[in-house]
Coordinates of C-alpha atoms in Angstrom, one line a residue:
Chain V
M876 CA 177.4 106.6 56.0
S877 CA 173.7 106.8 57.4
T878 CA 173.1 109.7 54.9
R879 CA 174.4 108.0 51.9
L880 CA 172.5 104.7 52.7
G881 CA 169.2 106.8 53.2
L882 CA 170.1 108.8 49.8
A883 CA 170.7 105.4 48.0
L884 CA 167.5 103.9 49.2
G885 CA 165.4 107.1 48.3
I886 CA 166.7 107.3 44.9
T887 CA 166.2 103.8 44.3
L888 CA 162.6 103.9 45.6
A889 CA 162.0 107.3 43.7
T890 CA 163.5 105.9 40.3
A891 CA 161.5 102.8 40.2
T892 CA 158.2 104.7 41.1
A893 CA 159.1 107.2 38.4
V894 CA 159.9 104.3 35.7
W895 CA 156.4 102.9 36.5
W896 CA 154.6 106.1 36.5
L897 CA 156.2 107.4 33.3
G898 CA 155.6 104.3 31.5
A899 CA 152.0 104.0 32.5
T900 CA 151.6 107.5 31.5
R901 CA 153.1 106.8 27.9
V902 CA 150.8 103.9 27.4
A903 CA 148.0 106.3 28.4
L904 CA 149.1 108.9 26.1
Q905 CA 149.4 106.5 23.1
S906 CA 146.1 105.3 23.9
G907 CA 144.4 108.2 24.4
G908 CA 143.5 107.7 27.9
E909 CA 143.7 109.8 31.1
T910 CA 146.9 110.6 32.6
A911 CA 145.9 112.2 36.0
P912 CA 145.0 109.1 37.7
W913 CA 148.3 107.7 37.2
A914 CA 149.9 110.7 38.6
A915 CA 147.7 110.3 41.8
Q916 CA 148.5 106.9 42.0
A917 CA 152.2 107.7 41.7
L918 CA 151.8 110.4 44.6
F919 CA 150.2 107.8 46.7
V920 CA 152.6 105.0 46.1
L921 CA 155.8 107.2 46.7
A922 CA 154.1 108.3 50.2
L923 CA 153.5 104.7 51.0
L924 CA 156.6 103.3 50.4
R925 CA 158.6 105.8 51.6
A926 CA 156.7 105.6 55.0
M927 CA 157.2 101.9 55.0
L928 CA 160.6 102.1 54.3
I929 CA 161.3 104.7 57.0
A930 CA 159.3 102.4 59.3
V931 CA 161.7 99.4 58.5
A932 CA 165.0 101.1 58.3
A933 CA 165.2 103.9 60.9
P934 CA 164.5 102.0 63.9
R935 CA 167.0 99.3 63.1
I936 CA 169.7 102.1 62.2
A937 CA 169.0 104.0 65.2
A938 CA 169.1 100.7 67.7
G939 CA 172.5 100.1 66.1
A940 CA 174.0 103.7 65.6
G941 CA 171.8 106.1 67.9
Y942 CA 169.0 108.1 67.2
S943 CA 171.0 110.9 65.0
A944 CA 172.0 108.0 62.6
G945 CA 168.5 106.9 62.3
V946 CA 167.4 110.6 61.5
R947 CA 170.4 110.9 58.9
S948 CA 169.1 107.7 57.0
A949 CA 165.3 108.3 57.3
I950 CA 165.5 112.3 56.0
P951 CA 166.9 111.6 52.6
I952 CA 164.6 108.6 52.0
V953 CA 161.9 111.4 52.1
T954 CA 163.8 114.2 50.4
A955 CA 165.2 111.9 47.1
A956 CA 161.8 111.6 46.1
W957 CA 161.1 115.2 45.9
P958 CA 161.8 115.7 42.2
V959 CA 159.5 113.0 41.3
V960 CA 156.6 114.1 43.7
A961 CA 156.8 117.7 42.1
L962 CA 156.6 116.3 38.7
A963 CA 153.6 113.7 39.6
W964 CA 151.8 116.9 41.3
T965 CA 152.0 119.0 38.1
A966 CA 150.4 116.0 36.1
S967 CA 147.7 115.3 39.1
V968 CA 144.7 117.1 40.1
D969 CA 145.9 116.9 43.9
S970 CA 146.2 120.3 45.7
V971 CA 149.5 121.7 46.4
A972 CA 148.4 121.9 50.1
R973 CA 147.6 118.2 50.2
T974 CA 151.0 117.3 48.7
V975 CA 152.9 119.4 51.0
L976 CA 151.1 118.0 54.0
V977 CA 151.9 114.6 53.1
E978 CA 155.8 115.6 52.8
I979 CA 155.6 117.3 56.3
A980 CA 153.8 114.2 57.6
L981 CA 156.9 112.0 56.4
L982 CA 159.4 114.3 57.5
G983 CA 157.7 113.9 60.9
G984 CA 157.7 110.2 60.6
A985 CA 161.3 110.3 59.8
L986 CA 162.2 112.3 63.1
A987 CA 159.7 109.9 65.0
A988 CA 160.6 106.5 63.9
P989 CA 164.3 106.5 65.0
V990 CA 162.9 107.2 68.6
V991 CA 161.6 103.4 68.7
G992 CA 165.0 102.1 67.9
A993 CA 166.7 104.5 70.3
V994 CA 164.4 103.6 73.2
L995 CA 164.9 99.7 72.3
A996 CA 168.7 100.2 72.2
R997 CA 168.5 102.2 75.7
W998 CA 166.2 99.5 77.4
R999 CA 168.1 96.7 75.9
R1000 CA 171.7 98.2 76.6
G1001 CA 174.3 95.7 76.1
S1002 CA 172.0 93.0 74.9
A1003 CA 172.2 91.4 71.5
S1004 CA 168.4 91.3 71.3
A1005 CA 168.1 95.3 70.7
L1006 CA 168.8 95.0 67.0
P1007 CA 166.3 92.1 66.2
L1008 CA 163.8 93.7 68.6
A1009 CA 164.1 97.0 66.5
S1010 CA 164.1 95.2 63.0
L1011 CA 160.7 93.4 64.5
S1012 CA 159.3 96.8 65.7
G1013 CA 160.1 98.4 62.3
I1014 CA 158.3 95.6 60.2
A1015 CA 155.1 95.8 62.7
L1016 CA 155.2 99.9 62.1
A1017 CA 155.5 99.2 58.3
C1018 CA 152.6 96.7 58.6
G1019 CA 150.5 99.3 60.4
V1020 CA 151.4 102.0 57.6
W1021 CA 150.1 99.6 55.2
L1022 CA 147.1 98.9 57.1
L1023 CA 146.7 102.7 57.5
S1024 CA 147.0 103.2 53.7
V1025 CA 143.6 101.9 53.0
H1026 CA 142.1 105.1 54.7
W1027 CA 145.2 107.2 53.8
R1028 CA 143.3 109.4 51.4
Q1029 CA 140.4 110.1 53.5
L1030 CA 142.9 111.0 56.5
V1031 CA 144.9 113.6 54.5
D1032 CA 141.5 115.0 53.2
W1033 CA 140.3 115.1 56.6
A1034 CA 143.7 116.9 57.8
Y1035 CA 143.5 119.0 54.8
A1036 CA 139.9 120.2 55.5
Chain H
M368 CA 118.8 136.4 26.0
I369 CA 117.6 140.0 26.5
L370 CA 119.5 142.4 29.1
Q371 CA 118.3 145.9 30.1
S372 CA 119.9 148.2 32.7
Q373 CA 118.7 151.7 34.0
E374 CA 122.4 153.0 33.9
P375 CA 125.5 152.4 31.8
V376 CA 127.3 149.3 33.2
S377 CA 129.6 146.9 32.1
A378 CA 128.6 143.5 33.6
E379 CA 130.0 139.9 33.8
L380 CA 127.4 137.6 32.0
T381 CA 128.0 133.7 32.9
V382 CA 125.9 131.1 31.2
T383 CA 126.1 127.6 32.7
S384 CA 124.8 124.6 30.7
G385 CA 126.7 121.7 32.0
E386 CA 130.5 121.9 31.5
P387 CA 131.9 124.3 30.1
V388 CA 130.7 127.6 31.4
V389 CA 130.5 130.6 28.9
Q390 CA 131.7 133.8 30.3
S391 CA 131.4 137.4 28.6
T392 CA 131.8 141.1 29.7
V393 CA 128.8 143.1 28.2
Q394 CA 128.3 146.8 28.1
L395 CA 124.7 147.9 28.7
A396 CA 123.5 151.5 27.7
P397 CA 120.8 152.9 30.1
G398 CA 117.3 152.0 29.1
E399 CA 118.4 150.1 26.1
Q400 CA 117.6 146.4 25.5
A401 CA 120.7 144.4 24.4
R402 CA 120.0 140.9 22.9
F403 CA 122.7 138.3 23.1
S404 CA 122.4 134.9 21.1
I405 CA 125.2 132.6 22.7
P406 CA 125.2 129.0 21.3
V407 CA 125.8 126.6 24.2
Q408 CA 125.4 122.9 24.7
A409 CA 122.0 121.7 25.3
N410 CA 121.4 120.6 29.0
E411 CA 118.1 120.3 31.1
R412 CA 119.0 123.2 33.0
I413 CA 120.5 126.3 31.7
T414 CA 121.5 129.1 34.1
A415 CA 122.3 132.8 32.9
A416 CA 123.9 135.2 35.7
V417 CA 124.9 138.7 35.4
A418 CA 126.8 140.5 37.8
S419 CA 128.5 143.9 38.0
A420 CA 130.2 146.1 40.6
G421 CA 127.7 147.7 42.9
M422 CA 124.6 145.9 41.6
K423 CA 122.8 142.8 42.8
P424 CA 123.5 139.8 40.7
E425 CA 120.7 138.7 38.5
R426 CA 120.1 135.0 38.0
R427 CA 117.7 133.3 35.7
E428 CA 117.2 129.7 35.0
I429 CA 115.4 127.6 32.1
G430 CA 114.7 123.8 32.0
L431 CA 115.0 121.9 28.7
S432 CA 113.4 118.7 27.9
L433 CA 116.0 116.6 25.8
A434 CA 114.5 114.5 23.0
E435 CA 116.3 111.2 22.5
A436 CA 114.9 110.8 18.7
P437 CA 116.5 112.9 15.9
L438 CA 115.0 116.5 15.9
L439 CA 113.1 117.6 12.7
A440 CA 112.7 121.6 12.8
W441 CA 109.6 122.6 11.0
V442 CA 109.6 125.8 9.7
A443 CA 106.4 126.0 7.6
P444 CA 102.9 127.2 8.2
A445 CA 101.4 123.9 6.9
A446 CA 101.9 120.6 8.8
P447 CA 102.4 117.3 7.4
A448 CA 99.2 114.8 7.1
Q449 CA 101.3 112.4 9.2
S450 CA 104.2 112.7 11.6
P451 CA 107.8 111.3 10.1
P452 CA 108.6 108.2 11.6
G453 CA 111.6 108.0 14.0
F454 CA 111.9 112.0 14.2
H455 CA 110.6 114.4 16.7
V456 CA 109.1 117.4 15.0
I457 CA 109.6 120.8 16.5
A458 CA 107.4 123.4 14.9
F459 CA 109.1 127.0 14.4
D460 CA 108.2 130.3 13.5
T461 CA 110.9 132.3 11.7
A462 CA 111.6 134.4 14.8
A463 CA 112.9 131.5 16.6
L464 CA 115.6 130.4 14.2
P465 CA 119.1 130.9 15.3
E466 CA 121.5 133.8 14.5
N467 CA 124.4 131.5 14.9
A468 CA 125.4 128.4 12.7
G469 CA 126.6 126.3 15.7
A470 CA 123.0 126.3 17.1
Y471 CA 121.9 124.3 14.1
S472 CA 123.9 121.4 15.4
S473 CA 121.1 120.6 17.8
I474 CA 118.6 119.6 14.7
D475 CA 119.1 116.5 12.7
A476 CA 116.9 118.0 9.5
L477 CA 115.0 121.0 8.7
V478 CA 112.0 121.6 6.5
I479 CA 111.6 125.3 5.8
D480 CA 109.0 126.9 3.6
R481 CA 110.4 129.3 0.9
A482 CA 107.9 132.1 1.6
M483 CA 109.5 132.2 5.4
I484 CA 112.9 132.6 4.2
G485 CA 112.1 136.4 3.4
A486 CA 111.2 137.2 6.9
L487 CA 114.8 136.1 8.3
T488 CA 116.9 138.7 9.5
E489 CA 120.5 139.1 8.1
R490 CA 122.1 137.2 10.7
Q491 CA 119.5 134.5 10.6
L492 CA 120.0 133.9 6.7
G493 CA 123.7 133.8 7.3
A494 CA 123.2 131.0 10.1
L495 CA 121.0 129.1 7.6
L496 CA 123.4 129.5 4.6
S497 CA 126.3 128.1 6.8
F498 CA 123.9 125.2 7.8
L499 CA 123.2 124.6 4.1
A500 CA 126.8 124.9 3.1
G501 CA 127.7 122.5 5.9
C502 CA 125.5 119.6 4.4
G503 CA 122.7 120.2 6.7
R504 CA 119.8 118.0 5.6
T505 CA 117.2 120.2 4.3
V506 CA 114.1 120.4 2.2
M507 CA 112.5 123.4 1.1
I508 CA 108.8 123.6 0.1
S509 CA 107.9 126.0 -2.7
D510 CA 105.1 125.9 -5.2
T511 CA 107.5 127.1 -7.8
P512 CA 110.0 124.5 -9.0
A513 CA 113.6 125.6 -8.8
A514 CA 112.8 128.4 -6.5
A515 CA 115.8 127.9 -4.2
G516 CA 117.7 130.6 -6.1
M517 CA 120.4 131.9 -3.9
L518 CA 120.0 129.0 -1.4
Q519 CA 121.0 126.5 -4.0
G520 CA 124.3 128.2 -4.6
A521 CA 125.2 127.9 -1.1
V522 CA 124.1 124.4 -0.6
G523 CA 127.3 122.1 0.3
C524 CA 127.9 118.4 -0.8
S525 CA 126.7 119.1 -4.6
G526 CA 123.0 119.4 -3.1
R527 CA 123.3 115.7 -1.8
N528 CA 121.5 116.6 1.3
F529 CA 119.1 119.4 -0.1
A530 CA 115.7 119.0 -1.8
E531 CA 112.7 121.1 -2.9
A532 CA 109.2 119.8 -2.6
A533 CA 105.9 121.1 -3.3
S534 CA 104.0 120.1 -0.2
P535 CA 104.7 119.0 3.2
D536 CA 104.0 115.4 2.4
A537 CA 106.3 115.6 -0.5
A538 CA 108.8 117.2 1.6
L539 CA 108.9 114.3 4.1
A540 CA 109.4 111.9 1.1
S541 CA 112.3 114.0 -0.1
L542 CA 113.9 113.8 3.3
N543 CA 113.6 110.2 3.4
V544 CA 115.5 110.0 0.2
I545 CA 118.3 112.4 1.6
L546 CA 118.7 110.0 4.7
D547 CA 118.8 106.9 2.5
S548 CA 121.7 108.7 0.4
A549 CA 123.7 109.9 3.3
G550 CA 127.4 109.9 2.2
S551 CA 130.5 109.7 4.6
D552 CA 131.3 112.8 6.6
V553 CA 134.6 114.4 7.2
P554 CA 136.7 112.4 9.9
H555 CA 135.7 113.5 13.3
A556 CA 138.1 114.7 16.2
T557 CA 139.2 111.2 17.2
S558 CA 140.3 110.5 13.6
L559 CA 142.2 113.8 13.7
A560 CA 143.9 113.3 16.7
T561 CA 145.2 110.4 15.4
L562 CA 146.4 111.9 12.1
G563 CA 148.1 114.6 14.5
G564 CA 150.0 111.9 16.2
H565 CA 150.7 111.3 19.8
E566 CA 152.3 114.2 21.7
L567 CA 155.1 112.9 23.7
D568 CA 157.2 116.1 23.8
A569 CA 156.1 116.9 27.6
W570 CA 156.9 113.1 28.3
Y571 CA 160.4 113.2 27.1
L572 CA 160.9 116.5 29.0
A573 CA 159.6 114.7 32.1
V574 CA 162.0 111.8 31.8
A575 CA 164.8 114.3 31.2
V576 CA 163.9 116.3 34.4
V577 CA 163.7 113.0 36.4
A578 CA 167.0 111.6 35.1
I579 CA 168.8 114.9 35.8
G580 CA 167.4 115.2 39.3
M581 CA 168.1 111.7 40.2
A582 CA 171.8 112.0 38.8
A583 CA 172.4 115.2 40.7
M584 CA 171.5 113.6 43.8
A585 CA 173.4 110.5 43.2
L586 CA 176.6 112.7 42.6
A587 CA 175.7 114.7 45.8
G588 CA 175.8 111.3 47.8
I589 CA 179.1 110.2 46.0
F590 CA 180.6 113.7 47.1
S591 CA 179.2 114.5 50.3
A592 CA 177.8 112.7 53.3
S593 CA 176.3 115.6 54.8
L594 CA 172.6 115.6 55.8
L595 CA 172.5 119.3 54.9
T596 CA 173.5 118.3 51.1
A597 CA 171.0 115.3 51.2
I598 CA 168.0 118.2 52.0
L599 CA 169.6 120.9 49.9
V600 CA 170.2 119.1 46.5
P601 CA 166.8 117.4 46.3
A602 CA 165.2 120.7 47.3
L603 CA 167.2 122.5 44.6
A604 CA 166.5 119.8 41.9
T605 CA 162.9 120.0 42.6
L606 CA 162.6 123.8 42.4
A607 CA 164.8 123.8 39.2
G608 CA 162.5 120.9 37.6
L609 CA 159.3 122.7 38.6
W610 CA 160.7 126.3 37.4
F611 CA 161.7 124.4 33.9
M612 CA 158.1 123.0 33.6
Q613 CA 156.3 126.0 34.7
S614 CA 158.2 128.3 32.3
R615 CA 157.8 126.1 29.0
P616 CA 155.3 127.7 26.6
V617 CA 152.0 126.0 25.5
D618 CA 152.8 123.9 22.6
A619 CA 149.9 124.5 20.0
R620 CA 149.0 122.4 16.9
L621 CA 146.5 122.7 14.3
L622 CA 145.3 120.0 12.0
V623 CA 142.4 120.6 9.2
W624 CA 141.3 117.9 7.0
A625 CA 138.9 118.8 4.3
E626 CA 137.2 116.8 1.6
A627 CA 135.3 117.5 -1.7
R628 CA 133.8 115.6 -4.7
S629 CA 134.2 116.2 -8.2
G630 CA 131.8 119.1 -9.1
D631 CA 131.4 120.1 -5.3
R632 CA 131.7 124.0 -5.1
L633 CA 132.3 123.8 -1.2
A634 CA 134.8 121.4 0.6
Q635 CA 133.7 120.4 4.0
Y636 CA 136.3 120.4 6.9
G637 CA 137.0 119.3 10.5
G638 CA 139.6 120.9 12.3
L639 CA 141.3 120.0 15.7
Q640 CA 143.3 122.7 17.5
R641 CA 145.4 121.0 20.4
A642 CA 147.5 122.6 23.1
M643 CA 149.9 120.8 25.3
S644 CA 151.1 122.3 28.5
S645 CA 153.8 121.0 30.7
R646 CA 152.7 123.4 33.7
R647 CA 150.2 123.2 36.2
G648 CA 147.6 126.0 36.2
D649 CA 144.7 127.4 33.8
F650 CA 145.9 128.6 30.5
D651 CA 143.7 130.4 27.5
V652 CA 143.7 129.0 24.0
P653 CA 142.7 131.6 21.3
V654 CA 139.6 130.6 19.1
L655 CA 140.6 130.7 15.5
A656 CA 138.2 133.3 13.8
V657 CA 138.6 132.1 10.6
L658 CA 137.5 128.3 11.1
A659 CA 133.9 127.9 11.8
N660 CA 131.7 126.3 14.4
P661 CA 134.2 125.9 17.5
H662 CA 133.1 123.4 19.9
S663 CA 134.5 121.2 22.6
C664 CA 135.9 117.8 21.5
N665 CA 135.0 114.4 23.4
V666 CA 138.5 114.7 25.2
G667 CA 140.4 117.7 26.6
K668 CA 137.3 119.9 27.2
P669 CA 137.7 123.7 28.3
K670 CA 136.7 124.9 31.6
T671 CA 135.4 128.2 30.1
W672 CA 134.5 129.8 26.9
A673 CA 134.9 133.5 26.9
W674 CA 132.1 135.1 24.4
D675 CA 133.0 138.2 22.4
A676 CA 129.9 140.2 22.7
Q677 CA 130.9 142.6 20.3
A678 CA 132.2 140.2 17.6
Q679 CA 129.4 137.6 18.5
R680 CA 131.7 134.7 18.6
Y681 CA 133.8 132.6 21.1
A682 CA 137.1 134.5 21.6
S683 CA 139.2 132.1 23.8
A684 CA 138.8 129.0 25.8
R685 CA 140.1 128.5 29.3
F686 CA 141.7 124.9 30.2
A687 CA 142.9 123.6 33.3
G688 CA 146.6 123.0 32.6
R689 CA 148.4 120.0 33.9
L690 CA 151.6 117.8 32.8
F691 CA 150.4 115.4 29.8
A692 CA 147.0 117.1 29.7
N693 CA 145.5 117.7 26.3
A694 CA 143.4 120.7 25.3
S695 CA 141.4 120.3 22.4
L696 CA 138.9 122.5 20.3
C697 CA 137.1 121.1 17.4
Y698 CA 136.0 123.1 14.2
S699 CA 133.7 122.1 11.3
G700 CA 132.6 124.1 8.3
S701 CA 133.1 124.5 4.6
F702 CA 135.1 126.7 2.3
P703 CA 134.7 127.4 -1.5
V704 CA 136.8 125.0 -3.8
T705 CA 137.6 125.6 -7.6
R706 CA 139.6 122.4 -7.9
D707 CA 138.0 119.7 -10.0
A708 CA 139.4 116.7 -11.7
V709 CA 137.9 113.9 -13.9
A710 CA 139.5 110.4 -14.9
R711 CA 138.6 108.7 -18.3
T712 CA 139.8 105.9 -20.4
N713 CA 141.3 107.2 -23.6
A714 CA 141.1 105.4 -27.1
A715 CA 144.2 103.5 -26.4
G716 CA 142.6 102.2 -23.3
H717 CA 144.9 103.9 -20.9
L718 CA 143.6 106.0 -17.8
E719 CA 143.6 109.6 -18.2
L720 CA 143.1 112.7 -15.7
R721 CA 141.9 115.8 -16.8
N722 CA 141.5 119.3 -14.9
A723 CA 138.0 120.0 -15.1
G724 CA 138.2 123.1 -12.7
P725 CA 138.8 126.8 -13.8
A726 CA 142.1 126.8 -12.0
A727 CA 145.4 125.2 -12.2
L728 CA 146.0 122.0 -10.0
P729 CA 149.0 122.3 -8.0
R730 CA 151.4 119.5 -7.3
G731 CA 149.7 116.8 -5.3
A732 CA 149.4 113.0 -4.5
L733 CA 147.1 110.8 -6.7
V734 CA 145.5 107.9 -4.8
R735 CA 144.7 105.0 -7.0
D736 CA 144.1 101.3 -5.8
G737 CA 145.4 101.8 -2.5
R738 CA 148.8 103.3 -3.8
L739 CA 150.2 106.8 -4.0
Y740 CA 151.5 108.5 -7.4
S741 CA 153.1 112.0 -7.6
L742 CA 150.8 114.3 -9.5
P743 CA 152.6 117.2 -11.4
P744 CA 150.8 120.4 -11.7
L745 CA 148.1 120.5 -14.2
A746 CA 146.8 123.4 -16.2
P747 CA 143.0 124.0 -16.6
D748 CA 141.7 121.5 -19.2
A749 CA 145.1 119.8 -19.4
V750 CA 145.0 116.0 -19.5
L751 CA 147.5 113.8 -18.0
A752 CA 148.3 110.2 -18.8
L753 CA 148.2 108.3 -15.5
D754 CA 151.3 106.4 -14.6
P755 CA 150.6 102.5 -15.0
G756 CA 153.6 101.8 -12.5
P757 CA 152.9 100.4 -9.1
G758 CA 153.0 103.6 -7.3
L759 CA 154.2 104.1 -3.6
Q760 CA 153.4 102.8 -0.3
P761 CA 151.9 105.5 2.2
A762 CA 154.8 107.1 4.2
D763 CA 152.7 108.7 7.0
V764 CA 149.5 108.6 8.5
I765 CA 148.0 111.4 6.4
E766 CA 148.6 109.6 3.3
R767 CA 147.4 106.2 5.0
E768 CA 144.0 108.1 6.0
A769 CA 143.8 109.4 2.4
I770 CA 144.0 106.1 1.0
A771 CA 141.5 104.8 3.7
R772 CA 139.0 107.6 2.7
T773 CA 139.2 106.6 -1.1
P774 CA 137.0 104.0 -2.4
F775 CA 138.9 101.1 -3.9
D776 CA 137.3 101.7 -7.3
R777 CA 137.8 105.4 -7.2
L778 CA 140.6 108.1 -7.8
A779 CA 141.4 111.0 -5.2
I780 CA 144.0 113.7 -5.1
L781 CA 145.7 114.8 -2.0
W782 CA 146.9 118.4 -1.5
P783 CA 148.5 120.1 1.6
L784 CA 146.9 123.6 2.0
D785 CA 148.3 126.7 3.0
L786 CA 147.2 127.9 6.6
Q787 CA 148.7 131.5 6.5
S788 CA 145.2 132.9 6.0
V789 CA 144.3 131.5 9.5
D790 CA 144.9 134.2 12.1
K791 CA 146.6 132.8 14.8
A792 CA 147.2 129.5 13.3
P793 CA 150.3 127.8 15.1
P794 CA 153.3 127.4 12.7
S795 CA 153.1 123.8 12.8
G796 CA 149.8 123.6 11.7
Q797 CA 148.8 121.3 8.9
A798 CA 145.7 121.4 6.5
W799 CA 145.0 118.8 3.8
L800 CA 142.3 118.8 0.7
L801 CA 141.3 115.3 -0.4
L802 CA 139.5 115.6 -3.8
Q803 CA 137.4 112.4 -4.9
V804 CA 138.0 112.5 -8.7
G805 CA 134.9 112.4 -10.8
A806 CA 134.3 109.8 -13.7
G807 CA 134.8 111.3 -17.2
P808 CA 132.6 110.7 -20.4
A809 CA 134.3 107.4 -21.0
Q810 CA 133.9 104.4 -18.3
V811 CA 136.9 104.2 -16.0
Q812 CA 138.7 100.9 -16.3
Q813 CA 141.3 100.2 -13.5

């Protein structure tokens, strides 16, 4: 069930981003504008939204159903966007190494985020407050990702360099 | 540029003048000087580097001061009494005149003494004739009236941009007349890109790839709850999508638009060669040898030009390939045209079209009063009574462009041209000739 939930969330997110990106690209093609900046934006948006979605969903699922359920829901959120990520990369000027590095970081996040929920569940064993606390923690993590996104590109460039 | 080596060597020559870079493989014979004339874009700093295996790379750099005013090239021993207003005058001797017609694009007008033309080399003369054929603004100074001779026959635009003058001061006066009578040019690359339509094939492919990938993952999610499936199916969909996009051939297009007026011996054309790649990575586009003056367009510029040192021309251009990226090469030049037509009003007051050229006119479309009429084939000197009907609305962008470029009180004929003679031209290439019909002996009434 966790895997299907993650896949459904990932497909929805990737499809919405693809519709926005391809729509903007079509407008750019018809008006003679540049298309590469839209592809770079799509890569950035996909990375940011997947990171935030994992931050919100994985701790909550892990607090309720265990660490492995959290991982099973978080990883499909990352993988479902790969076809769109690959296509956006071919339309962008971003290097393949940087794009792969972002995906590896997201997979790392998908393995790490459920740890928060699992720790909270163990700490508040038997208490009804574990789930709300996990949700709050997830929202705080997502806010952190959002704030970090300002420096996201610089961080990725630094890591790549 | 002159290169010399003490031993036989094959060297890589790189000329950098902003973007794009020009690269060429040159063969140097021992002790012999090899001279290369490569037209490059004007830039404040131009660098030439030569490198070969086992030799120390050599590098030379020159600086240019770019003028903001239009340039008048002065190739005559006598200077004018006063400098022409608005122009920056550069005095040349004949040895400095270019061997490549493309190099003339850096000047706005030329004044040349008839006596100095005899000192030109064969390649320089060819370049000058191409400049004249391309309607380059030129005044020839000569003591003898009508001394242009061979040059007169090569002048394009029916000589509207060419004049003869007896003295340097008279040459400036003639130049002012030419500038005042400047007519409309052939559409430039932006207009040609509009005529060629928007390239959306790659976009439709991308939509299909995304849709199929998402559908595959949704189906996998319905039939399996395994984490391995949720990883393998997206990974395989990604690899399949990448393979499909990377294996697509480069989609090449060519559009040539030519225009001539009644009585012109040369038609002026602009060409736009476009290549759409759906893959990431560099790709080469061959430069079409038959089309003149290949150059970068405003958008879709190449990374590098490959210069063929033997043939003395650009052989190909290398572009950075990306999905949806547009690679463009522009051309401009002229070709001989024998088609001619004049319109006149007959005794009954009806408008007639006469084939005034030496060859039969093929079937085409007549542009008149913003409408289009079918024009049947017309033998030389044959006369056709024009249809007084309402005509047809333009059916596509080509016909709309023909109407837009025909003055409302004039007639024009639009023909498609055959591109089979253009080596390596894409099969989907299009070429069009728009002939402005001349006025016959009687007053044209429409």
